[in-house]
PDB file of C-alpha atoms in Angstrom:
ATOM      1  CA  MET W  24      16.025 -22.510 -84.819  1.00  0.00           C
ATOM      2  CA  ALA W  25      19.402 -21.276 -83.696  1.00  0.00           C
ATOM      3  CA  GLN W  26      21.164 -18.537 -85.587  1.00  0.00           C
ATOM      4  CA  PRO W  27      24.795 -18.971 -86.871  1.00  0.00           C
ATOM      5  CA  ALA W  28      27.582 -17.043 -85.235  1.00  0.00           C
ATOM      6  CA  LEU W  29      27.821 -13.778 -86.854  1.00  0.00           C
ATOM      7  CA  ARG W  30      30.256 -10.972 -87.360  1.00  0.00           C
ATOM      8  CA  THR W  31      29.315  -8.380 -84.824  1.00  0.00           C
ATOM      9  CA  ASP W  32      28.234  -5.985 -87.506  1.00  0.00           C
ATOM     10  CA  PHE W  33      25.656  -8.470 -88.775  1.00  0.00           C
ATOM     11  CA  ALA W  34      23.905  -9.080 -85.431  1.00  0.00           C
ATOM     12  CA  ASP W  35      22.153  -5.750 -85.391  1.00  0.00           C
ATOM     13  CA  ARG W  36      21.133  -6.103 -88.989  1.00  0.00           C
ATOM     14  CA  LEU W  37      19.723  -9.646 -88.303  1.00  0.00           C
ATOM     15  CA  ALA W  38      17.670  -8.220 -85.501  1.00  0.00           C
ATOM     16  CA  ARG W  39      16.079  -5.578 -87.675  1.00  0.00           C
ATOM     17  CA  ARG W  40      15.873  -7.561 -90.836  1.00  0.00           C
ATOM     18  CA  GLY W  41      15.310 -11.126 -89.812  1.00  0.00           C
ATOM     19  CA  ASP W  42      12.292 -11.554 -91.953  1.00  0.00           C
ATOM     20  CA  GLU W  43      14.620 -10.873 -95.084  1.00  0.00           C
ATOM     21  CA  VAL W  44      16.822 -13.655 -93.908  1.00  0.00           C
ATOM     22  CA  GLU W  45      13.863 -16.008 -93.622  1.00  0.00           C
ATOM     23  CA  ASP W  46      12.748 -15.027 -97.095  1.00  0.00           C
ATOM     24  CA  VAL W  47      16.234 -15.604 -98.674  1.00  0.00           C
ATOM     25  CA  ARG W  48      16.654 -18.815 -96.752  1.00  0.00           C
ATOM     26  CA  GLY W  49      13.208 -20.123 -97.927  1.00  0.00           C
ATOM     27  CA  LEU W  50      14.166 -19.232-101.512  1.00  0.00           C
ATOM     28  CA  LEU W  51      17.450 -21.098-101.294  1.00  0.00           C
ATOM     29  CA  LEU W  52      15.800 -24.199 -99.535  1.00  0.00           C
ATOM     30  CA  ALA W  53      13.017 -24.278-102.140  1.00  0.00           C
ATOM     31  CA  HIS W  54      15.784 -25.067-104.771  1.00  0.00           C
ATOM     32  CA  ALA W  55      17.982 -27.308-102.556  1.00  0.00           C
ATOM     33  CA  ASP W  56      19.183 -30.412-104.232  1.00  0.00           C
ATOM     34  CA  PRO W  57      18.535 -33.429-101.871  1.00  0.00           C
ATOM     35  CA  ALA W  58      21.560 -35.169-103.474  1.00  0.00           C
ATOM     36  CA  ALA W  59      23.981 -32.558-102.577  1.00  0.00           C
ATOM     37  CA  GLY W  60      24.013 -33.576 -98.979  1.00  0.00           C
ATOM     38  CA  PRO W  61      22.026 -33.694 -95.742  1.00  0.00           C
ATOM     39  CA  ALA W  62      19.073 -31.485 -95.344  1.00  0.00           C
ATOM     40  CA  GLU W  63      20.625 -30.052 -92.111  1.00  0.00           C
ATOM     41  CA  MET W  64      23.809 -28.962 -94.026  1.00  0.00           C
ATOM     42  CA  ALA W  65      21.642 -27.404 -96.838  1.00  0.00           C
ATOM     43  CA  TRP W  66      19.768 -25.412 -94.109  1.00  0.00           C
ATOM     44  CA  LEU W  67      23.103 -24.330 -92.633  1.00  0.00           C
ATOM     45  CA  VAL W  68      24.412 -23.152 -96.042  1.00  0.00           C
ATOM     46  CA  ALA W  69      21.158 -21.295 -96.811  1.00  0.00           C
ATOM     47  CA  GLN W  70      21.135 -19.683 -93.461  1.00  0.00           C
ATOM     48  CA  ALA W  71      24.729 -18.593 -93.774  1.00  0.00           C
ATOM     49  CA  VAL W  72      24.085 -17.139 -97.327  1.00  0.00           C
ATOM     50  CA  ALA W  73      20.908 -15.490 -96.252  1.00  0.00           C
ATOM     51  CA  VAL W  74      22.629 -13.813 -93.281  1.00  0.00           C
ATOM     52  CA  ALA W  75      25.508 -12.715 -95.412  1.00  0.00           C
ATOM     53  CA  CYS W  76      23.004 -11.052 -97.926  1.00  0.00           C
ATOM     54  CA  LEU W  77      22.613  -8.458 -95.119  1.00  0.00           C
ATOM     55  CA  GLY W  78      26.237  -7.267 -95.628  1.00  0.00           C
ATOM     56  CA  ASP W  79      27.285  -4.301 -97.630  1.00  0.00           C
ATOM     57  CA  ASP W  80      29.868  -5.920 -99.839  1.00  0.00           C
ATOM     58  CA  HIS W  81      29.580  -8.538-102.611  1.00  0.00           C
ATOM     59  CA  LEU W  82      27.987 -11.675-101.211  1.00  0.00           C
ATOM     60  CA  TRP W  83      31.186 -13.607-101.748  1.00  0.00           C
ATOM     61  CA  GLN W  84      33.048 -11.035 -99.629  1.00  0.00           C
ATOM     62  CA  ASP W  85      30.426 -11.075 -96.961  1.00  0.00           C
ATOM     63  CA  LEU W  86      30.799 -14.876 -96.805  1.00  0.00           C
ATOM     64  CA  GLN W  87      34.562 -14.235 -96.559  1.00  0.00           C
ATOM     65  CA  LEU W  88      35.212 -16.393 -99.694  1.00  0.00           C
ATOM     66  CA  ALA W  89      38.175 -15.722-101.880  1.00  0.00           C
ATOM     67  CA  HIS W  90      36.293 -14.752-105.004  1.00  0.00           C
ATOM     68  CA  ARG W  91      32.892 -14.831-106.642  1.00  0.00           C
ATOM     69  CA  GLY W  92      33.733 -18.198-108.321  1.00  0.00           C
ATOM     70  CA  GLU W  93      33.857 -19.951-104.908  1.00  0.00           C
ATOM     71  CA  LEU W  94      30.236 -18.585-104.174  1.00  0.00           C
ATOM     72  CA  GLY W  95      29.190 -19.816-107.658  1.00  0.00           C
ATOM     73  CA  ALA W  96      30.467 -23.300-106.877  1.00  0.00           C
ATOM     74  CA  LEU W  97      28.723 -23.358-103.510  1.00  0.00           C
ATOM     75  CA  LEU W  98      25.463 -22.327-104.894  1.00  0.00           C
ATOM     76  CA  ARG W  99      25.658 -24.710-107.893  1.00  0.00           C
ATOM     77  CA  HIS W 100      26.311 -27.550-105.557  1.00  0.00           C
ATOM     78  CA  TRP W 101      23.439 -26.918-103.004  1.00  0.00           C
ATOM     79  CA  PHE W 102      20.954 -24.927-105.115  1.00  0.00           C
ATOM     80  CA  PRO W 103      21.309 -25.858-108.705  1.00  0.00           C
ATOM     81  CA  SER W 104      17.844 -25.172-109.958  1.00  0.00           C
ATOM     82  CA  LEU W 105      18.154 -21.595-108.593  1.00  0.00           C
ATOM     83  CA  VAL W 106      21.565 -21.007-110.092  1.00  0.00           C
ATOM     84  CA  ALA W 107      20.031 -22.279-113.471  1.00  0.00           C
ATOM     85  CA  LEU W 108      17.703 -19.318-113.379  1.00  0.00           C
ATOM     86  CA  ASN W 109      20.447 -16.771-113.187  1.00  0.00           C
ATOM     87  CA  THR W 110      20.948 -16.948-116.986  1.00  0.00           C
ATOM     88  CA  GLY W 111      22.489 -13.490-117.182  1.00  0.00           C
ATOM     89  CA  ASP W 112      24.976 -13.960-114.302  1.00  0.00           C
ATOM     90  CA  MET W 113      23.285 -11.331-112.217  1.00  0.00           C
ATOM     91  CA  LYS W 114      25.148 -10.540-109.041  1.00  0.00           C
ATOM     92  CA  TRP W 115      23.750 -13.001-106.441  1.00  0.00           C
ATOM     93  CA  LYS W 116      22.310 -10.675-103.829  1.00  0.00           C
ATOM     94  CA  LYS W 117      20.419  -8.694-106.528  1.00  0.00           C
ATOM     95  CA  PHE W 118      19.367 -11.916-108.096  1.00  0.00           C
ATOM     96  CA  PHE W 119      17.844 -13.313-104.894  1.00  0.00           C
ATOM     97  CA  TYR W 120      16.011 -10.334-104.116  1.00  0.00           C
ATOM     98  CA  ARG W 121      14.821  -9.885-107.702  1.00  0.00           C
ATOM     99  CA  GLN W 122      13.597 -13.481-107.407  1.00  0.00           C
ATOM    100  CA  LEU W 123      11.679 -12.632-104.241  1.00  0.00           C
ATOM    101  CA  CYS W 124      10.030  -9.653-105.817  1.00  0.00           C
ATOM    102  CA  GLN W 125       8.970 -11.578-108.821  1.00  0.00           C
ATOM    103  CA  GLN W 126       7.438 -14.196-106.499  1.00  0.00           C
ATOM    104  CA  ALA W 127       5.508 -11.367-104.773  1.00  0.00           C
ATOM    105  CA  GLU W 128       4.604  -9.918-108.139  1.00  0.00           C
ATOM    106  CA  ILE W 129       6.427  -6.689-107.091  1.00  0.00           C
ATOM    107  CA  LEU W 130       7.927  -5.010-110.309  1.00  0.00           C
ATOM    108  CA  ILE W 131      10.870  -2.741-109.247  1.00  0.00           C
ATOM    109  CA  CYS W 132      12.953  -2.568-112.437  1.00  0.00           C
ATOM    110  CA  LYS W 133      12.890   0.738-114.285  1.00  0.00           C
ATOM    111  CA  SER W 134      13.311  -1.106-117.768  1.00  0.00           C
ATOM    112  CA  PRO W 135      11.276  -3.835-119.329  1.00  0.00           C
ATOM    113  CA  SER W 136      14.455  -5.701-119.970  1.00  0.00           C
ATOM    114  CA  CYS W 137      17.823  -5.981-118.171  1.00  0.00           C
ATOM    115  CA  ALA W 138      19.542  -5.745-121.465  1.00  0.00           C
ATOM    116  CA  VAL W 139      18.330  -2.176-121.881  1.00  0.00           C
ATOM    117  CA  CYS W 140      18.570  -0.958-118.319  1.00  0.00           C
ATOM    118  CA  SER W 141      20.973   1.832-117.420  1.00  0.00           C
ATOM    119  CA  ASP W 142      21.919   0.010-114.312  1.00  0.00           C
ATOM    120  CA  HIS W 143      23.011  -3.145-116.139  1.00  0.00           C
ATOM    121  CA  ALA W 144      26.736  -2.895-115.040  1.00  0.00           C
ATOM    122  CA  GLN W 145      25.521  -2.665-111.267  1.00  0.00           C
ATOM    123  CA  CYS W 146      23.674  -5.859-111.492  1.00  0.00           C
ATOM    124  CA  PHE W 147      25.773  -7.953-113.784  1.00  0.00           C
ATOM    125  CA  GLU W 148      29.487  -8.896-113.901  1.00  0.00           C
ATOM    126  CA  ALA W 149      31.605 -11.178-115.872  1.00  0.00           C
ATOM    127  CA  PRO W 150      31.950 -14.768-114.593  1.00  0.00           C
ATOM    128  CA  GLU W 151      35.097 -15.816-112.914  1.00  0.00           C
ATOM    129  CA  ASP W 152      36.870 -19.297-112.962  1.00  0.00           C
ATOM    130  CA  ASP W 153      34.786 -21.506-110.509  1.00  0.00           C
ATOM    131  CA  SER W 154      37.271 -24.467-110.506  1.00  0.00           C
ATOM    132  CA  THR W 155      39.617 -23.534-107.672  1.00  0.00           C
ATOM    133  CA  THR W 156      37.567 -24.909-104.770  1.00  0.00           C
ATOM    134  CA  THR W 157      35.369 -27.977-104.444  1.00  0.00           C
ATOM    135  CA  PRO W 158      31.740 -27.434-103.462  1.00  0.00           C
ATOM    136  CA  LEU W 159      32.061 -29.961-100.559  1.00  0.00           C
ATOM    137  CA  ALA W 160      34.914 -27.835 -99.126  1.00  0.00           C
ATOM    138  CA  LEU W 161      32.920 -24.766 -99.435  1.00  0.00           C
ATOM    139  CA  ALA W 162      29.911 -26.267 -97.763  1.00  0.00           C
ATOM    140  CA  THR W 163      31.990 -27.652 -95.025  1.00  0.00           C
ATOM    141  CA  ALA W 164      33.559 -24.254 -94.323  1.00  0.00           C
ATOM    142  CA  ALA W 165      30.111 -22.481 -94.591  1.00  0.00           C
ATOM    143  CA  ALA W 166      28.830 -24.910 -92.008  1.00  0.00           C
ATOM    144  CA  ALA W 167      31.778 -24.438 -89.649  1.00  0.00           C
ATOM    145  CA  THR W 168      31.437 -20.666 -89.905  1.00  0.00           C
ATOM    146  CA  ALA W 169      27.634 -20.832 -89.299  1.00  0.00           C
ATOM    147  CA  GLY W 170      28.013 -22.825 -86.143  1.00  0.00           C
ATOM    148  CA  ALA W 171      24.220 -23.544 -85.841  1.00  0.00           C
ATOM    149  CA  HIS W 172      21.738 -26.397 -86.152  1.00  0.00           C
ATOM    150  CA  PRO W 173      18.300 -26.155 -87.816  1.00  0.00           C
ATOM    151  CA  HIS W 174      16.543 -27.504 -84.847  1.00  0.00           C
TER     152      HIS W 174
END
C-alpha cells in the first residue's frame, strides 16, 4: 500500500518505526464505523493518524489541526467505538499505545489505576469544545493531506 505524503521529519521515523504505524492503523481500523464513509477513506484517515503518532507534539498538532477538539471530532466520526473506550479523556497517542499494550497483555503503568498515578496530568487533559469543525470536513482534509490510496 502507498504511504501518504509526509512532512520530511516523519519520513525517517516511518522507515524506522513502520511496525508501529501498522499497529496503530490496525487498532483504528478495527473500530472503523462502516457508516462513516467509504472503507478507502477510513484507511486514509487511519493511516494519517497512525503516521502522525510518530511526531513529538500532541497528535492534533502533528496532524496540523487547530485544536484537540478537531481531532476528537475526526476520531468520533470514523472510529466511534474506540473513542468510547477513552472514558477518562486520555491524550490520544497515549491512549492508542495503551490499547495496544493491553491487547498484547503488556502492563506498563506504574499504578494499578490511572486515578492514583503520579503521571496522571501527563496522560489526561480537559476536553475542549468539539463543535467548530464537521467530521466530514476533517476527514476530507486528512485524506487530502495523506495523498495515498490503500491499494
